[in-house]
Amino acid sequence: MIVLFTDFGWNGPYVGQVKARILERTVRLPIIDLLHDAPCYDVRRASYLLASYASAFPQGTLFVAVVDPGVGSTSREPVLVEADGKRFLGPGNGLFDQLITQSQHYQQWRLVWRPSQLSATFHGRDLFAPVAAMLAEGTPITTVAEPMTWQSQGWPEDLNEVIYIDPYGNAVSGMRACQYPQAMKLAIDDVVLERHHTFADVPAGAPFFYENANGLLEIAINQGRAASQLHLTIGSRITLL
């Protein structure tokens, strides 16, 4: 399958244009819309989110991942990353940093293939989408890319901040649940939160945190909106107790 992860938004023409460009070259694989409201322009936090979501997909999955505020500039290169049997196309701006950090085996290539027409501001459509289709159809990597050395951004392996707020108002952190003891507590300003297994473990209206379905610690309120009630936004700091 080809999986899309972007900050393009669920409305507007951009996602549709990316899909159309893929389908110009291949109809063999399904296209999955994983996420299109990744934190806008926020490569660092999107990196933690992508690493978490990608872990649930099988080997052989091909991702087109685009959070690319430097598109069209020389501040980043277009890259292909293979990490633990999955492939990722997108900007070499740190978006794949956590994937590589958490992987057992990885390789990285610089894309050298270019289309006849390349918009300065929409590489998701004009570069990454057609290369994804080419790879899906069996084009060898060496036809479109050359090896390069990964340079880490030096970000921590876990990020004690809010990196995403879901439609229910739950606040996803950049912390992998498996890295922290069950008895640990979290604090948001002067509100102390305890860890529970699921929503039904606390009364309606009670705040808590838990391991979400993607392995990250998430702050929630049973039948409420944690983001609004606890005044959380993308980047809100979380204190570990």
GROMACS .gro file of C-alpha atoms in nm:
model
  241
    1MET     CA    1   0.000   0.000   0.000
    2ILE     CA    2   0.094   0.365  -0.038
    3VAL     CA    3   0.029   0.567   0.278
    4LEU     CA    4  -0.002   0.946   0.290
    5PHE     CA    5   0.106   1.151   0.593
    6THR     CA    6   0.098   1.531   0.547
    7ASP     CA    7   0.012   1.868   0.697
    8PHE     CA    8  -0.193   1.958   0.387
    9GLY     CA    9  -0.526   1.951   0.573
   10TRP     CA   10  -0.833   1.741   0.502
   11ASN     CA   11  -0.995   2.021   0.299
   12GLY     CA   12  -0.874   2.183  -0.021
   13PRO     CA   13  -0.722   2.037  -0.339
   14TYR     CA   14  -0.375   1.928  -0.228
   15VAL     CA   15  -0.435   1.570  -0.113
   16GLY     CA   16  -0.645   1.499  -0.421
   17GLN     CA   17  -0.370   1.629  -0.647
   18VAL     CA   18  -0.112   1.405  -0.482
   19LYS     CA   19  -0.337   1.101  -0.526
   20ALA     CA   20  -0.407   1.188  -0.889
   21ARG     CA   21  -0.035   1.208  -0.965
   22ILE     CA   22   0.022   0.866  -0.809
   23LEU     CA   23  -0.266   0.715  -1.005
   24GLU     CA   24  -0.128   0.852  -1.331
   25ARG     CA   25   0.147   0.592  -1.300
   26THR     CA   26   0.000   0.306  -1.096
   27VAL     CA   27  -0.337   0.171  -0.990
   28ARG     CA   28  -0.192  -0.149  -0.848
   29LEU     CA   29  -0.180  -0.048  -0.483
   30PRO     CA   30  -0.442   0.114  -0.256
   31ILE     CA   31  -0.372   0.466  -0.128
   32ILE     CA   32  -0.432   0.511   0.245
   33ASP     CA   33  -0.493   0.855   0.397
   34LEU     CA   34  -0.320   0.814   0.733
   35LEU     CA   35  -0.305   1.177   0.844
   36HIS     CA   36  -0.340   1.515   0.676
   37ASP     CA   37  -0.351   1.738   0.984
   38ALA     CA   38  -0.001   1.681   1.115
   39PRO     CA   39   0.117   1.994   1.300
   40CYS     CA   40   0.157   2.256   1.027
   41TYR     CA   41   0.521   2.342   0.944
   42ASP     CA   42   0.623   2.156   1.262
   43VAL     CA   43   0.878   1.902   1.138
   44ARG     CA   44   1.010   1.816   1.482
   45ARG     CA   45   0.681   1.715   1.642
   46ALA     CA   46   0.557   1.551   1.322
   47SER     CA   47   0.867   1.331   1.330
   48TYR     CA   48   0.758   1.171   1.659
   49LEU     CA   49   0.403   1.129   1.534
   50LEU     CA   50   0.508   0.964   1.208
   51ALA     CA   51   0.739   0.719   1.386
   52SER     CA   52   0.456   0.611   1.612
   53TYR     CA   53   0.193   0.569   1.341
   54ALA     CA   54   0.427   0.395   1.097
   55SER     CA   55   0.502   0.120   1.348
   56ALA     CA   56   0.156  -0.032   1.296
   57PHE     CA   57   0.206  -0.088   0.922
   58PRO     CA   58   0.357  -0.403   0.773
   59GLN     CA   59   0.691  -0.433   0.601
   60GLY     CA   60   0.670  -0.332   0.237
   61THR     CA   61   0.451  -0.029   0.306
   62LEU     CA   62   0.550   0.282   0.111
   63PHE     CA   63   0.488   0.620   0.278
   64VAL     CA   64   0.469   0.961   0.117
   65ALA     CA   65   0.529   1.190   0.415
   66VAL     CA   66   0.533   1.565   0.366
   67VAL     CA   67   0.573   1.834   0.631
   68ASP     CA   68   0.795   2.065   0.434
   69PRO     CA   69   0.821   2.434   0.526
   70GLY     CA   70   1.151   2.454   0.333
   71VAL     CA   71   1.005   2.322   0.007
   72GLY     CA   72   1.183   2.456  -0.300
   73SER     CA   73   1.484   2.583  -0.107
   74THR     CA   74   1.832   2.446  -0.057
   75SER     CA   75   1.769   2.398   0.316
   76ARG     CA   76   1.672   2.034   0.264
   77GLU     CA   77   1.702   1.760   0.005
   78PRO     CA   78   1.432   1.522  -0.117
   79VAL     CA   79   1.505   1.179   0.026
   80LEU     CA   80   1.403   0.816   0.037
   81VAL     CA   81   1.447   0.630   0.365
   82GLU     CA   82   1.413   0.257   0.421
   83ALA     CA   83   1.364   0.171   0.788
   84ASP     CA   84   1.293  -0.183   0.908
   85GLY     CA   85   1.148  -0.289   0.574
   86LYS     CA   86   0.928   0.016   0.513
   87ARG     CA   87   1.002   0.298   0.268
   88PHE     CA   88   0.946   0.668   0.325
   89LEU     CA   89   0.957   0.946   0.065
   90GLY     CA   90   0.968   1.310   0.168
   91PRO     CA   91   1.185   1.605   0.262
   92GLY     CA   92   1.519   1.544   0.432
   93ASN     CA   93   1.451   1.804   0.697
   94GLY     CA   94   1.430   1.585   1.007
   95LEU     CA   95   1.085   1.441   0.942
   96PHE     CA   96   1.232   1.089   0.934
   97ASP     CA   97   1.469   1.145   1.224
   98GLN     CA   98   1.271   0.948   1.483
   99LEU     CA   99   1.198   0.667   1.239
  100ILE     CA  100   1.569   0.619   1.185
  101THR     CA  101   1.655   0.661   1.553
  102GLN     CA  102   1.406   0.392   1.654
  103SER     CA  103   1.481   0.150   1.369
  104GLN     CA  104   1.707  -0.155   1.378
  105HIS     CA  105   1.814  -0.122   1.015
  106TYR     CA  106   1.795   0.178   0.784
  107GLN     CA  107   1.929   0.323   0.462
  108GLN     CA  108   1.888   0.668   0.313
  109TRP     CA  109   1.905   0.794  -0.042
  110ARG     CA  110   1.896   1.136  -0.207
  111LEU     CA  111   1.641   1.162  -0.487
  112VAL     CA  112   1.808   1.253  -0.815
  113TRP     CA  113   1.514   1.190  -1.048
  114ARG     CA  114   1.319   1.500  -1.148
  115PRO     CA  115   1.000   1.537  -1.352
  116SER     CA  116   0.991   1.752  -1.664
  117GLN     CA  117   0.793   2.011  -1.468
  118LEU     CA  118   0.859   2.065  -1.096
  119SER     CA  119   0.669   2.327  -0.902
  120ALA     CA  120   0.887   2.517  -0.657
  121THR     CA  121   0.624   2.481  -0.384
  122PHE     CA  122   0.454   2.142  -0.434
  123HIS     CA  123   0.710   1.864  -0.428
  124GLY     CA  124   0.453   1.638  -0.264
  125ARG     CA  125   0.262   1.627  -0.591
  126ASP     CA  126   0.536   1.677  -0.848
  127LEU     CA  127   0.826   1.477  -0.702
  128PHE     CA  128   0.737   1.247  -0.413
  129ALA     CA  129   0.408   1.121  -0.560
  130PRO     CA  130   0.548   1.009  -0.899
  131VAL     CA  131   0.855   0.852  -0.737
  132ALA     CA  132   0.624   0.659  -0.503
  133ALA     CA  133   0.433   0.529  -0.803
  134MET     CA  134   0.755   0.436  -0.981
  135LEU     CA  135   0.883   0.241  -0.682
  136ALA     CA  136   0.546   0.071  -0.642
  137GLU     CA  137   0.571  -0.047  -1.001
  138GLY     CA  138   0.915  -0.196  -0.940
  139THR     CA  139   1.153   0.077  -1.054
  140PRO     CA  140   1.493   0.014  -0.888
  141ILE     CA  141   1.596   0.265  -0.625
  142THR     CA  142   1.921   0.329  -0.811
  143THR     CA  143   1.719   0.467  -1.103
  144VAL     CA  144   1.576   0.752  -0.895
  145ALA     CA  145   1.819   0.801  -0.605
  146GLU     CA  146   2.177   0.780  -0.481
  147PRO     CA  147   2.301   0.679  -0.134
  148MET     CA  148   2.357   0.946   0.128
  149THR     CA  149   2.457   0.959   0.494
  150TRP     CA  150   2.196   1.036   0.756
  151GLN     CA  151   2.271   1.330   0.981
  152SER     CA  152   2.073   1.323   1.305
  153GLN     CA  153   1.896   1.635   1.424
  154GLY     CA  154   2.000   1.549   1.779
  155TRP     CA  155   1.643   1.552   1.910
  156PRO     CA  156   1.564   1.346   2.223
  157GLU     CA  157   1.426   0.996   2.176
  158ASP     CA  158   1.107   1.100   2.358
  159LEU     CA  159   0.947   1.443   2.371
  160ASN     CA  160   0.749   1.547   2.680
  161GLU     CA  161   0.526   1.784   2.488
  162VAL     CA  162   0.188   1.769   2.320
  163ILE     CA  163   0.249   1.683   1.953
  164TYR     CA  164  -0.107   1.628   1.829
  165ILE     CA  165  -0.465   1.692   1.938
  166ASP     CA  166  -0.717   1.445   1.799
  167PRO     CA  167  -1.082   1.515   1.707
  168TYR     CA  168  -1.195   1.415   2.059
  169GLY     CA  169  -0.969   1.674   2.219
  170ASN     CA  170  -0.724   1.413   2.348
  171ALA     CA  171  -0.364   1.539   2.363
  172VAL     CA  172  -0.101   1.302   2.226
  173SER     CA  173   0.250   1.335   2.367
  174GLY     CA  174   0.581   1.248   2.206
  175MET     CA  175   0.657   0.996   2.482
  176ARG     CA  176   0.658   0.623   2.414
  177ALA     CA  177   0.461   0.453   2.690
  178CYS     CA  178   0.698   0.156   2.706
  179GLN     CA  179   0.979   0.383   2.824
  180TYR     CA  180   0.807   0.493   3.146
  181PRO     CA  181   0.703   0.313   3.467
  182GLN     CA  182   0.337   0.241   3.530
  183ALA     CA  183   0.344   0.436   3.856
  184MET     CA  184   0.472   0.757   3.696
  185LYS     CA  185   0.246   1.062   3.710
  186LEU     CA  186   0.224   1.363   3.480
  187ALA     CA  187   0.150   1.727   3.557
  188ILE     CA  188  -0.004   1.998   3.342
  189ASP     CA  189   0.052   2.323   3.529
  190ASP     CA  190  -0.097   2.241   3.873
  191VAL     CA  191  -0.308   1.945   3.758
  192VAL     CA  192  -0.156   1.606   3.844
  193LEU     CA  193  -0.263   1.312   3.626
  194GLU     CA  194  -0.248   0.942   3.702
  195ARG     CA  195  -0.203   0.665   3.450
  196HIS     CA  196  -0.492   0.432   3.372
  197HIS     CA  197  -0.555   0.155   3.125
  198THR     CA  198  -0.868   0.291   2.957
  199PHE     CA  199  -1.138   0.558   2.977
  200ALA     CA  200  -1.379   0.345   3.179
  201ASP     CA  201  -1.124   0.328   3.463
  202VAL     CA  202  -1.209   0.684   3.570
  203PRO     CA  203  -1.539   0.867   3.629
  204ALA     CA  204  -1.692   1.081   3.354
  205GLY     CA  205  -1.522   1.419   3.352
  206ALA     CA  206  -1.202   1.297   3.516
  207PRO     CA  207  -0.863   1.368   3.354
  208PHE     CA  208  -0.596   1.098   3.325
  209PHE     CA  209  -0.332   0.968   3.086
  210TYR     CA  210  -0.290   0.631   2.921
  211GLU     CA  211  -0.103   0.440   2.652
  212ASN     CA  212  -0.286   0.506   2.328
  213ALA     CA  213  -0.334   0.255   2.047
  214ASN     CA  214  -0.012   0.375   1.880
  215GLY     CA  215   0.209   0.333   2.185
  216LEU     CA  216   0.232   0.698   2.294
  217LEU     CA  217   0.122   0.849   2.622
  218GLU     CA  218  -0.195   1.049   2.572
  219ILE     CA  219  -0.382   1.289   2.800
  220ALA     CA  220  -0.759   1.256   2.803
  221ILE     CA  221  -1.077   1.330   2.995
  222ASN     CA  222  -1.341   1.060   3.009
  223GLN     CA  223  -1.626   1.193   2.792
  224GLY     CA  224  -1.464   1.536   2.781
  225ARG     CA  225  -1.213   1.739   2.582
  226ALA     CA  226  -0.876   1.746   2.754
  227ALA     CA  227  -0.728   2.006   2.520
  228SER     CA  228  -0.988   2.270   2.599
  229GLN     CA  229  -1.045   2.183   2.965
  230LEU     CA  230  -0.674   2.165   3.050
  231HIS     CA  231  -0.578   2.447   2.808
  232LEU     CA  232  -0.348   2.229   2.600
  233THR     CA  233  -0.211   2.320   2.259
  234ILE     CA  234   0.056   2.177   2.031
  235GLY     CA  235   0.384   2.227   2.216
  236SER     CA  236   0.238   2.236   2.569
  237ARG     CA  237   0.501   2.105   2.808
  238ILE     CA  238   0.433   1.799   3.021
  239THR     CA  239   0.607   1.753   3.357
  240LEU     CA  240   0.704   1.402   3.463
  241LEU     CA  241   0.656   1.317   3.831
   0.00000   0.00000   0.00000
